[in-house]
Coordinates of C-alpha atoms in Angstrom, one line a residue:
Chain A
M1 CA 98.6 129.8 112.8
R2 CA 97.4 126.8 110.7
I3 CA 96.6 127.0 107.3
G4 CA 95.1 124.1 104.9
V5 CA 95.8 122.8 101.6
L6 CA 92.4 120.9 100.1
G7 CA 94.5 117.8 99.4
L8 CA 92.1 115.1 97.5
Q9 CA 93.7 116.0 94.1
G10 CA 97.0 118.3 92.2
A11 CA 99.5 119.9 93.5
V12 CA 99.0 119.9 97.2
S13 CA 102.5 119.1 97.9
E14 CA 104.3 122.2 96.2
H15 CA 101.0 124.9 98.2
L16 CA 102.7 123.0 101.6
A17 CA 106.2 123.6 100.8
S18 CA 105.3 127.5 99.5
L19 CA 103.5 127.9 102.4
R20 CA 106.3 126.4 104.8
K21 CA 108.5 129.0 102.9
A22 CA 106.3 132.0 103.1
M23 CA 105.7 131.5 106.6
K24 CA 109.5 131.8 107.1
A25 CA 110.1 134.8 105.0
L26 CA 107.0 136.8 106.9
G27 CA 108.6 135.6 110.4
L28 CA 105.7 133.8 111.5
K29 CA 104.9 130.4 113.9
G30 CA 103.0 128.3 112.5
E31 CA 102.0 124.9 110.1
A32 CA 100.7 123.8 106.9
V33 CA 98.3 121.2 106.7
W34 CA 96.8 118.3 104.4
V35 CA 92.9 118.5 104.2
S36 CA 91.0 115.4 103.4
R37 CA 88.9 114.9 105.6
R38 CA 86.5 117.4 107.6
K39 CA 87.8 117.5 110.3
D40 CA 90.9 118.4 109.3
L41 CA 89.1 121.7 108.8
E42 CA 89.2 122.4 112.6
G43 CA 91.2 125.5 113.9
L44 CA 92.0 126.5 110.1
E45 CA 93.0 129.5 109.8
G46 CA 92.9 129.9 105.9
L47 CA 92.8 127.4 103.3
I48 CA 94.0 126.9 100.0
L49 CA 92.6 125.3 96.9
P50 CA 94.9 123.9 94.6
G51 CA 95.3 123.0 91.0
G52 CA 94.6 120.0 89.4
E53 CA 91.2 118.5 87.7
S54 CA 88.4 120.7 88.8
T55 CA 86.1 118.0 88.1
T56 CA 87.8 116.0 89.9
I57 CA 88.2 117.7 93.0
G58 CA 84.4 118.7 92.5
R59 CA 83.4 115.6 92.7
L60 CA 85.8 114.3 95.4
M61 CA 85.1 117.4 97.6
V62 CA 81.3 116.3 97.3
S63 CA 81.6 112.6 98.0
T64 CA 83.7 113.7 101.3
G65 CA 81.3 116.3 102.4
L66 CA 84.0 119.1 102.3
F67 CA 82.2 120.6 99.7
E68 CA 79.1 121.8 102.0
E69 CA 82.0 122.5 104.9
V70 CA 84.7 124.7 102.8
R71 CA 81.2 126.7 101.6
E72 CA 80.1 127.3 105.2
E73 CA 83.6 128.0 106.7
A74 CA 84.4 130.6 103.7
R75 CA 80.7 131.9 104.2
G76 CA 81.7 132.3 107.8
G77 CA 85.0 134.4 106.9
L78 CA 87.4 131.9 106.4
P79 CA 89.8 132.9 104.0
V80 CA 90.5 130.9 100.9
M81 CA 92.9 131.4 97.8
G82 CA 92.1 129.1 94.9
T83 CA 94.7 128.7 92.2
C84 CA 93.6 127.1 88.4
A85 CA 90.9 124.3 89.3
G86 CA 90.8 126.3 92.7
L87 CA 89.9 129.5 91.2
I88 CA 86.9 127.3 88.8
L89 CA 85.8 126.1 92.4
L90 CA 85.1 129.8 93.8
A91 CA 83.0 130.9 90.9
K92 CA 79.4 131.9 91.2
E93 CA 79.2 130.9 87.5
G94 CA 81.0 128.9 85.0
D95 CA 81.3 128.9 80.7
E96 CA 79.5 126.4 78.9
E97 CA 82.3 123.5 79.4
V98 CA 81.9 124.0 83.6
R99 CA 78.2 123.5 83.0
R100 CA 78.1 120.3 80.8
T101 CA 80.3 118.6 83.3
G102 CA 78.0 118.9 86.2
Q103 CA 81.0 120.9 87.6
P104 CA 80.0 121.9 91.4
L105 CA 80.9 125.7 91.8
L106 CA 81.1 126.8 95.6
G107 CA 80.1 130.0 94.4
L108 CA 81.7 132.4 96.7
M109 CA 83.1 135.0 94.4
D110 CA 81.0 137.4 92.0
M111 CA 82.7 135.9 89.0
K112 CA 82.4 134.1 86.1
V113 CA 85.0 131.2 84.9
V114 CA 86.1 130.2 81.6
R115 CA 87.6 127.0 81.4
N116 CA 91.1 126.2 79.5
A117 CA 90.4 130.1 78.3
F118 CA 94.0 130.0 76.9
G119 CA 94.0 126.6 74.9
R120 CA 95.4 123.1 75.8
Q121 CA 98.6 122.2 76.8
R122 CA 100.3 123.0 74.1
E123 CA 99.2 127.0 74.7
S124 CA 100.3 126.5 78.6
F125 CA 102.8 129.4 78.8
E126 CA 104.5 131.6 81.2
A127 CA 104.4 135.1 81.6
E128 CA 105.2 138.4 83.9
V129 CA 102.2 139.4 85.8
R130 CA 101.5 142.6 87.6
V131 CA 99.5 141.8 90.8
E132 CA 97.6 145.1 91.7
G133 CA 99.1 145.6 95.7
L134 CA 101.9 143.0 95.4
R135 CA 104.9 144.8 96.4
G136 CA 108.3 143.7 94.7
G137 CA 107.6 144.3 91.2
P138 CA 105.8 141.6 88.8
F139 CA 104.7 137.9 89.1
R140 CA 106.3 135.0 87.2
G141 CA 102.5 133.5 86.2
V142 CA 102.5 129.9 85.4
F143 CA 99.6 129.1 83.8
I144 CA 98.5 125.3 82.5
R145 CA 95.7 125.1 80.5
A146 CA 94.4 127.8 82.5
P147 CA 91.1 129.6 83.6
A148 CA 90.1 132.8 83.5
V149 CA 87.4 135.0 84.5
E150 CA 84.8 136.5 81.8
R151 CA 83.9 139.3 84.3
V152 CA 83.3 140.2 87.9
W153 CA 80.7 142.0 89.7
G154 CA 79.3 142.8 93.2
E155 CA 82.1 142.8 95.8
A156 CA 84.7 141.3 93.2
R157 CA 87.6 143.0 92.1
A158 CA 90.1 142.1 89.3
L159 CA 93.7 142.3 90.3
A160 CA 95.5 141.0 87.6
E161 CA 95.2 140.8 83.7
V162 CA 96.8 138.8 80.8
E163 CA 96.1 140.0 77.2
G164 CA 93.0 141.9 78.7
R165 CA 91.7 138.3 80.3
I166 CA 91.5 138.3 84.2
V167 CA 93.6 136.4 85.8
G168 CA 93.7 137.2 89.4
V169 CA 90.6 138.1 91.5
R170 CA 90.2 139.5 95.1
Q171 CA 86.3 139.3 96.8
G172 CA 86.8 140.1 101.0
K173 CA 89.3 137.7 101.9
L174 CA 88.9 135.2 99.1
L175 CA 92.0 135.2 96.7
A176 CA 91.7 133.6 93.0
L177 CA 94.7 133.2 90.5
S178 CA 94.6 131.7 87.2
F179 CA 98.2 130.4 87.7
H180 CA 100.7 128.7 89.9
P181 CA 102.5 130.8 92.5
E182 CA 103.3 127.3 94.0
L183 CA 105.6 126.2 91.0
T184 CA 107.3 128.9 91.5
E185 CA 110.4 129.9 93.9
D186 CA 108.7 133.1 94.6
T187 CA 106.3 133.2 97.7
R188 CA 105.2 136.5 97.4
M189 CA 101.6 135.1 96.4
H190 CA 101.2 133.0 99.7
E191 CA 103.0 135.7 101.9
Y192 CA 99.7 137.9 100.5
F193 CA 97.5 135.6 101.6
L194 CA 99.0 134.9 104.5
E195 CA 98.9 138.6 105.4
L196 CA 95.5 138.4 104.6
C197 CA 94.5 135.5 106.7
R198 CA 96.2 137.5 109.4
G199 CA 93.7 140.2 108.6
G200 CA 96.7 142.6 108.4
P201 CA 97.4 145.7 105.9
G202 CA 95.1 145.1 102.7
A203 CA 92.9 142.8 104.9
S204 CA 89.7 144.3 103.5
P205 CA 88.9 144.6 100.0
Chain B
M1 CA 98.5 145.4 84.1
E2 CA 99.4 143.6 81.2
G3 CA 101.5 140.6 80.9
G4 CA 104.7 140.8 79.4
R5 CA 106.5 137.9 76.7
K6 CA 104.8 134.3 76.9
L7 CA 107.1 131.2 77.2
F8 CA 105.7 128.1 76.1
G9 CA 106.9 124.5 76.6
T10 CA 109.2 124.9 79.5
E11 CA 110.5 122.4 81.5
R12 CA 108.1 124.0 84.3
L13 CA 105.1 123.8 82.3
K14 CA 105.8 120.3 81.0
R15 CA 106.3 118.6 84.8
G16 CA 103.4 121.4 86.3
F17 CA 100.9 119.4 84.2
A18 CA 102.3 116.0 85.6
S19 CA 101.8 117.7 89.1
M20 CA 98.2 118.8 88.1
C21 CA 97.4 115.1 87.7
K22 CA 98.9 114.0 91.0
G23 CA 96.4 112.0 93.4
G24 CA 94.0 111.1 90.2
V25 CA 93.6 108.3 87.8
I26 CA 94.2 108.5 84.1
M27 CA 92.2 105.9 82.2
D28 CA 92.3 104.4 78.7
V29 CA 89.3 105.2 76.7
T30 CA 88.6 104.3 73.2
N31 CA 85.4 106.4 72.0
P32 CA 83.6 109.6 73.0
E33 CA 81.3 107.9 75.1
Q34 CA 84.0 106.4 77.4
A35 CA 86.0 109.7 77.5
R36 CA 82.5 110.9 78.6
I37 CA 82.4 107.9 81.5
A38 CA 85.9 108.7 82.2
E39 CA 84.9 112.3 82.9
E40 CA 82.0 111.9 84.9
A41 CA 83.9 109.3 87.1
G42 CA 86.0 111.6 87.8
A43 CA 89.2 111.1 86.1
V44 CA 92.3 113.4 86.1
A45 CA 92.8 112.8 82.0
V46 CA 92.3 110.6 79.5
M47 CA 94.1 108.2 77.3
A48 CA 92.7 107.8 74.0
L49 CA 93.7 104.7 71.9
E50 CA 92.0 102.3 69.2
A51 CA 92.0 99.4 71.2
V52 CA 93.1 98.8 75.2
P53 CA 96.2 96.9 75.7
A54 CA 94.1 93.8 76.4
D55 CA 92.6 93.7 73.0
L56 CA 96.2 95.3 71.2
R57 CA 97.8 92.4 72.9
R58 CA 94.9 89.7 71.5
A59 CA 95.2 91.2 67.9
G60 CA 99.0 90.7 67.4
G61 CA 100.4 92.6 64.5
V62 CA 102.1 96.1 64.6
A63 CA 100.3 98.0 67.2
R64 CA 100.9 102.1 66.0
M65 CA 99.4 105.5 67.1
A66 CA 95.6 105.4 66.6
D67 CA 94.0 107.2 64.1
P68 CA 94.0 111.4 64.3
A69 CA 90.2 111.3 63.3
R70 CA 89.7 108.9 66.4
I71 CA 91.6 110.8 68.9
K72 CA 90.1 113.8 68.1
E73 CA 87.1 113.2 68.7
I74 CA 88.0 112.3 71.7
M75 CA 89.2 115.6 72.7
D76 CA 86.1 117.2 71.2
A77 CA 84.4 115.7 73.7
V78 CA 85.5 116.2 77.2
S79 CA 87.3 118.8 78.7
I80 CA 89.9 117.0 80.6
P81 CA 93.3 116.7 79.5
V82 CA 93.8 114.1 76.5
M83 CA 96.8 111.9 76.3
A84 CA 97.8 109.6 73.2
K85 CA 100.2 107.4 72.6
C86 CA 103.1 107.2 69.7
R87 CA 105.7 104.2 69.4
I88 CA 109.2 104.5 71.2
G89 CA 111.4 106.0 68.9
H90 CA 108.8 107.4 66.7
F91 CA 109.7 111.2 66.8
A92 CA 107.3 111.9 63.7
E93 CA 104.3 109.9 65.3
A94 CA 104.5 112.3 67.9
Q95 CA 105.0 115.5 66.0
V96 CA 101.9 114.4 64.4
L97 CA 100.3 114.1 68.2
E98 CA 101.8 117.5 68.9
A99 CA 100.2 119.2 66.0
L100 CA 96.9 117.8 66.4
G101 CA 97.2 119.3 70.1
V102 CA 97.2 116.2 72.6
D103 CA 97.9 117.3 75.9
M104 CA 100.5 114.6 77.0
I105 CA 102.3 112.2 74.7
D106 CA 102.8 108.3 76.0
E107 CA 106.1 107.0 74.5
S108 CA 104.5 103.9 75.0
E109 CA 105.9 99.5 75.0
V110 CA 102.3 99.0 74.6
L111 CA 102.5 100.2 70.5
T112 CA 105.4 98.3 68.7
P113 CA 108.5 100.1 69.0
A114 CA 109.8 101.8 65.8
D115 CA 113.8 102.7 67.0
E116 CA 115.4 99.8 69.5
E117 CA 118.6 102.3 69.4
C118 CA 117.0 105.5 70.5
H119 CA 113.9 106.8 72.1
V120 CA 112.2 110.1 71.4
D121 CA 114.5 113.7 72.2
K122 CA 111.5 114.8 74.0
R123 CA 113.2 118.1 74.9
K124 CA 112.6 119.3 71.2
F125 CA 108.3 119.3 71.8
R126 CA 106.6 121.9 73.4
V127 CA 104.2 119.0 74.7
P128 CA 105.3 117.0 77.6
F129 CA 106.1 113.2 77.5
V130 CA 105.2 110.4 80.1
C131 CA 107.5 107.1 79.4
G132 CA 107.4 104.1 80.9
A133 CA 110.4 102.6 83.3
R134 CA 111.0 99.4 85.1
D135 CA 114.1 100.9 87.1
L136 CA 115.8 103.8 88.3
G137 CA 118.5 103.7 85.7
E138 CA 115.4 103.4 82.8
A139 CA 113.8 106.3 84.7
L140 CA 116.5 108.7 84.4
R141 CA 117.3 107.8 81.0
R142 CA 113.9 108.7 80.3
I143 CA 114.3 112.0 82.4
H144 CA 117.3 112.9 80.4
E145 CA 115.9 112.7 77.3
G146 CA 112.9 115.4 78.3
A147 CA 110.2 112.7 80.0
A148 CA 108.0 115.0 82.8
M149 CA 106.4 112.1 83.8
I150 CA 107.8 108.7 84.6
R151 CA 105.5 105.4 85.1
T152 CA 105.8 101.9 85.9
K153 CA 105.6 99.7 82.5
G154 CA 104.1 96.9 84.6
E155 CA 102.6 94.4 82.3
A156 CA 99.9 96.3 80.0
G157 CA 96.8 94.1 79.1
T158 CA 96.8 91.3 81.9
G159 CA 95.0 92.9 84.8
N160 CA 97.6 91.0 86.6
I161 CA 99.6 93.8 89.0
V162 CA 102.6 92.0 90.1
E163 CA 104.6 93.1 87.1
A164 CA 104.6 96.9 88.0
V165 CA 104.9 95.9 91.8
R166 CA 108.5 94.6 90.9
H167 CA 108.8 97.9 88.9
I168 CA 108.0 100.0 91.9
R169 CA 110.2 98.0 94.5
L170 CA 112.9 97.9 92.3
T171 CA 112.9 101.5 91.6
L172 CA 112.4 102.7 95.3
R173 CA 115.4 100.2 96.4
Q174 CA 117.8 102.1 94.0
I175 CA 116.5 105.1 95.0
E176 CA 117.4 103.9 98.8
E177 CA 120.9 102.9 97.4
L178 CA 121.7 106.2 96.3
K179 CA 121.2 108.0 99.2
K180 CA 123.6 106.1 100.9
L181 CA 126.3 106.4 98.1
N182 CA 129.4 109.4 98.4
R183 CA 130.3 111.4 95.9
K184 CA 132.4 108.9 94.3
G185 CA 129.7 106.2 94.3
L186 CA 127.1 108.7 92.6
E187 CA 129.3 109.2 89.7
E188 CA 129.9 105.2 89.2
K189 CA 126.1 105.2 89.5
A190 CA 125.7 108.0 86.6
R191 CA 128.1 105.9 84.7
E192 CA 126.1 102.9 85.2
Y193 CA 123.0 104.3 84.4
R194 CA 123.9 106.7 81.4
V195 CA 123.0 109.6 83.0
P196 CA 124.4 112.8 83.9
V197 CA 125.7 112.6 87.9
E198 CA 123.9 115.9 88.3
L199 CA 120.8 113.9 87.9
V200 CA 121.7 111.1 90.1
R201 CA 122.7 113.7 92.9
E202 CA 119.0 115.4 92.1
V203 CA 117.5 112.0 93.4
A204 CA 120.0 111.0 96.3
R205 CA 118.9 114.6 97.7
L206 CA 115.1 114.3 96.7
G207 CA 114.7 110.5 97.8
R208 CA 112.4 110.2 95.2
L209 CA 112.3 110.6 91.4
P210 CA 112.5 114.4 90.1
V211 CA 109.2 113.9 88.2
V212 CA 105.9 112.4 89.1
W213 CA 105.6 109.2 88.8
F214 CA 102.4 107.0 88.3
C215 CA 101.7 103.1 88.3
A216 CA 100.6 102.1 85.1
G217 CA 100.0 98.0 83.8
G218 CA 97.8 96.0 85.2
I219 CA 95.3 97.9 87.7
A220 CA 92.4 96.1 87.9
T221 CA 90.5 96.6 91.3
P222 CA 90.1 99.7 93.8
A223 CA 92.5 97.8 96.2
D224 CA 95.1 97.4 93.2
A225 CA 95.2 101.3 93.1
S226 CA 95.3 101.4 96.8
L227 CA 98.2 99.2 96.8
V228 CA 100.4 101.0 94.6
M229 CA 99.6 104.6 96.3
Q230 CA 100.8 102.8 99.5
F231 CA 103.8 102.2 97.9
G232 CA 104.1 105.9 97.4
V233 CA 103.4 106.5 93.7
D234 CA 101.7 109.9 92.9
G235 CA 98.7 108.7 90.8
V236 CA 97.6 105.7 88.5
F237 CA 97.0 105.1 84.8
V238 CA 94.1 102.0 84.3
G239 CA 94.2 100.6 81.1
S240 CA 91.8 98.0 80.1
G241 CA 90.8 97.4 84.2
I242 CA 87.5 99.6 83.7
F243 CA 86.4 99.1 79.9
K244 CA 87.0 95.4 79.8
S245 CA 85.2 95.5 83.4
S246 CA 81.2 94.7 83.3
D247 CA 80.3 98.2 84.8
P248 CA 82.7 100.5 83.6
P249 CA 81.0 103.6 85.2
R250 CA 81.0 101.9 88.8
M251 CA 84.6 100.6 88.0
A252 CA 85.4 104.0 87.5
R253 CA 84.1 105.7 90.0
A254 CA 85.4 103.0 92.5
I255 CA 88.8 103.0 91.6
V256 CA 88.6 107.1 91.6
E257 CA 87.6 106.6 95.4
A258 CA 90.2 104.3 96.2
T259 CA 93.2 106.1 94.6
R260 CA 91.9 109.2 96.7
H261 CA 91.6 107.0 100.1
Y262 CA 94.1 104.4 99.3
D263 CA 95.3 104.9 103.0
D264 CA 91.8 104.6 104.5
P265 CA 91.0 100.7 104.3
E266 CA 87.4 101.4 105.6
A267 CA 86.9 103.9 102.1
V268 CA 88.6 101.1 100.1
L269 CA 86.4 98.5 101.0
R270 CA 83.4 100.9 100.5
A271 CA 84.6 101.4 96.8
S272 CA 85.3 97.2 96.6
W273 CA 81.7 96.5 98.0
N274 CA 80.0 94.3 95.2
L275 CA 81.6 95.4 92.4
P276 CA 81.0 94.5 88.6
S277 CA 83.0 91.4 87.7
P278 CA 86.9 93.0 86.7
M279 CA 88.3 91.8 83.8
R280 CA 89.7 88.4 83.9
G281 CA 93.2 88.8 83.5
T282 CA 96.5 86.7 82.8
D283 CA 98.8 84.8 84.8
L284 CA 102.2 86.3 83.3
R285 CA 104.1 82.7 83.3
A286 CA 101.6 81.8 80.9
L287 CA 103.1 84.6 78.3
K288 CA 105.9 83.6 76.4
P289 CA 108.7 85.9 76.8
E290 CA 108.2 87.6 72.9
E291 CA 104.7 88.2 74.3
L292 CA 105.7 90.2 77.3
L293 CA 105.5 94.2 76.6
H294 CA 107.7 95.3 79.7
T295 CA 111.2 94.2 78.4
R296 CA 110.5 96.6 74.9
G297 CA 112.7 100.3 75.1
V298 CA 115.0 100.5 78.1

């Protein structure tokens, strides 16, 4: 299988490394590839939108033409996992900050996001997070100037919360996380996504 | 579905913040308007200053941390991270910046050093630090002190890339040399660099610095950004190069595009096309030794 990581800006190599480890853990044959041009999307069975600066990634997606292309592919059923900035990009609605910066949103998931929901870098934190449907106990959540989801509707379902705020959402084959699984050694979130890409157990909402 | 106890200021959170800047451009700004231009152009962060290095250089005298009120105006104006500079070794300035809530502190040779013996003990802080380094030894000493990100020093405020290129080449060469050393050789290097041998071993194993490495000092054009990215740095700081050019928004956008598409000459060509005139720049040979900034704080 071939899984891509949108490589315009941010923590790209970390996701590639986590994907390779997760594939190995699941005994899957496959490759994890860097996506920075439209042609890199060909033949992908899944795509990760990494963390970074959402305004930067959004603008570069527009200038490279990847914005329209990724939206079309995802609407056509391509599984997508967004972490941190990636979560913002997946949302249908953003808060005032998102609107002020003219942040382009892919609008794929029925949720409203709040940028920097927990504060600035000084308030960035690590905490154990219980993720619904994830086997093996809580996941170490690394939250860096993290966004949160204010509310979900329609097909979207909250999978995880911290201090009463939604930090994980699933909608069909789309998965959005406020935290950074790629910054930990634990590959269970990536395995979860790979299972979803294979249409395996738990792939339906 | 409840989160447990929260941990703050861990090494992972500090280095993770730096990772989120990779592939991006961090721009020097001196007021909210410039900060918004930088954000609009796609900067991953801004460095809040009272004067860009080119003006600090011209002004002379003692250069200090910016007025917190000016930094706060910039923090309030944008949603991207805001960094600010403290003097080398001036941990009280660093404490003030942390109390203010800046997202990263640059312990910078661009300001007048406060301590000729010691740098700030960065492990005591919750906020991450970036530090300048001209070679591997300096980089590792700063990482050992707790820096979450390393940047070249270059020669700030000159619009001249030559010094940054020298620092990149030297650091890369020294990493290559480490990879060839045996156990004993690595121990000797650790002593020479005055850092624990584990850190030297880690670099030899990774074949790169264990933290994010940016280029700073002298970037003035999209092609400059492409040049240093091709050498293998993770991103760029642009100081005077943007707001000393004749059309900052265009120059800012062009450098963001060239940093992303650094390995695509067609894209760098488009970014370079018919640009506003870059800052004038300085030949480093015209500077007196006491005017050089990169020799501060080794």
